[in-house]
GROMACS .gro file of N, CA and C in nm:
model
  114
    1MET      N    1  -3.402   8.720  18.005
    1MET     CA    2  -3.295   8.652  17.961
    1MET      C    3  -3.140   8.667  17.966
    2ASP      N    4  -3.119   8.838  17.984
    2ASP     CA    5  -3.012   8.837  18.022
    2ASP      C    6  -2.990   8.799  18.170
    3HIS      N    7  -3.067   8.788  18.254
    3HIS     CA    8  -3.047   8.767  18.397
    3HIS      C    9  -3.008   8.643  18.376
    4VAL      N   10  -3.051   8.540  18.305
    4VAL     CA   11  -3.036   8.376  18.300
    4VAL      C   12  -2.874   8.363  18.203
    5ILE      N   13  -2.847   8.526  18.111
    5ILE     CA   14  -2.711   8.505  18.106
    5ILE      C   15  -2.596   8.513  18.152
    6ALA      N   16  -2.623   8.586  18.260
    6ALA     CA   17  -2.542   8.650  18.369
    6ALA      C   18  -2.521   8.574  18.471
    7THR      N   19  -2.649   8.495  18.505
    7THR     CA   20  -2.628   8.368  18.580
    7THR      C   21  -2.522   8.247  18.548
    8ALA      N   22  -2.557   8.256  18.446
    8ALA     CA   23  -2.476   8.148  18.392
    8ALA      C   24  -2.326   8.161  18.412
    9GLN      N   25  -2.279   8.284  18.324
    9GLN     CA   26  -2.148   8.360  18.342
    9GLN      C   27  -2.079   8.339  18.476
   10ALA      N   28  -2.173   8.376  18.552
   10ALA     CA   29  -2.103   8.423  18.680
   10ALA      C   30  -2.090   8.223  18.776
   11GLU      N   31  -2.191   8.168  18.769
   11GLU     CA   32  -2.156   8.017  18.777
   11GLU      C   33  -2.018   7.912  18.688
   12ARG      N   34  -1.988   7.986  18.614
   12ARG     CA   35  -1.887   7.895  18.492
   12ARG      C   36  -1.797   7.982  18.590
   13THR      N   37  -1.799   8.124  18.615
   13THR     CA   38  -1.606   8.203  18.635
   13THR      C   39  -1.631   8.121  18.784
   14ALA      N   40  -1.735   8.069  18.867
   14ALA     CA   41  -1.714   8.045  19.005
   14ALA      C   42  -1.669   7.884  18.997
   15ILE      N   43  -1.688   7.828  18.890
   15ILE     CA   44  -1.626   7.670  18.888
   15ILE      C   45  -1.482   7.704  18.852
   16LEU      N   46  -1.464   7.793  18.751
   16LEU     CA   47  -1.328   7.792  18.671
   16LEU      C   48  -1.227   7.878  18.802
   17ARG      N   49  -1.257   7.936  18.884
   17ARG     CA   50  -1.195   8.004  18.972
   17ARG      C   51  -1.151   7.912  19.119
   18ARG      N   52  -1.265   7.804  19.113
   18ARG     CA   53  -1.239   7.686  19.242
   18ARG      C   54  -1.188   7.596  19.161
   19HIS      N   55  -1.202   7.602  19.035
   19HIS     CA   56  -1.079   7.444  19.000
   19HIS      C   57  -0.910   7.534  19.029
   20HIS      N   58  -0.890   7.655  18.991
   20HIS     CA   59  -0.779   7.709  18.936
   20HIS      C   60  -0.742   7.679  19.141
   21THR      N   61  -0.818   7.749  19.212
   21THR     CA   62  -0.757   7.732  19.345
   21THR      C   63  -0.738   7.600  19.397
   22ASP      N   64  -0.861   7.497  19.368
   22ASP     CA   65  -0.777   7.325  19.412
   22ASP      C   66  -0.622   7.284  19.350
   23ALA      N   67  -0.621   7.313  19.227
   23ALA     CA   68  -0.482   7.275  19.156
   23ALA      C   69  -0.407   7.388  19.198
   24TRP      N   70  -0.408   7.508  19.253
   24TRP     CA   71  -0.289   7.590  19.324
   24TRP      C   72  -0.287   7.535  19.473
   25LEU      N   73  -0.407   7.494  19.533
   25LEU     CA   74  -0.330   7.427  19.658
   25LEU      C   75  -0.269   7.291  19.677
   26ALA      N   76  -0.297   7.210  19.548
   26ALA     CA   77  -0.245   7.066  19.518
   26ALA      C   78  -0.109   7.081  19.519
   27GLU      N   79  -0.073   7.193  19.436
   27GLU     CA   80   0.079   7.250  19.398
   27GLU      C   81   0.164   7.298  19.492
   28ARG      N   82   0.068   7.372  19.622
   28ARG     CA   83   0.135   7.426  19.725
   28ARG      C   84   0.156   7.289  19.826
   29SER      N   85   0.080   7.212  19.850
   29SER     CA   86   0.064   7.076  19.924
   29SER      C   87   0.179   7.008  19.855
   30ARG      N   88   0.210   6.966  19.751
   30ARG     CA   89   0.319   6.879  19.706
   30ARG      C   90   0.431   6.960  19.732
   31THR      N   91   0.450   7.083  19.679
   31THR     CA   92   0.592   7.153  19.720
   31THR      C   93   0.611   7.122  19.831
   32ALA      N   94   0.550   7.136  19.938
   32ALA     CA   95   0.534   7.112  20.069
   32ALA      C   96   0.609   7.006  20.142
   33ALA      N   97   0.550   6.887  20.059
   33ALA     CA   98   0.573   6.766  20.118
   33ALA      C   99   0.759   6.719  20.040
   34GLY      N  100   0.770   6.818  19.956
   34GLY     CA  101   0.941   6.777  19.914
   34GLY      C  102   0.912   6.721  19.788
   35GLY      N  103   0.820   6.745  19.685
   35GLY     CA  104   0.771   6.747  19.564
   35GLY      C  105   0.888   6.805  19.488
   36ASP      N  106   0.861   6.755  19.356
   36ASP     CA  107   0.920   6.794  19.260
   36ASP      C  108   0.948   6.929  19.235
   37ASN      N  109   0.931   7.014  19.310
   37ASN     CA  110   0.953   7.158  19.289
   37ASN      C  111   1.007   7.194  19.390
   38ALA      N  112   1.035   7.124  19.482
   38ALA     CA  113   1.111   7.122  19.660
   38ALA      C  114   1.236   7.260  19.599
   0.00000   0.00000   0.00000
């Protein structure tokens, strides 16, 4: 049972990290393209 919980937590962490990275990359590319934050 503990293994199942640990796996679920690891998957959720990976998803959150990937989402954060995607948002960060989008912000970087928007800035590089001369967006609001340039």
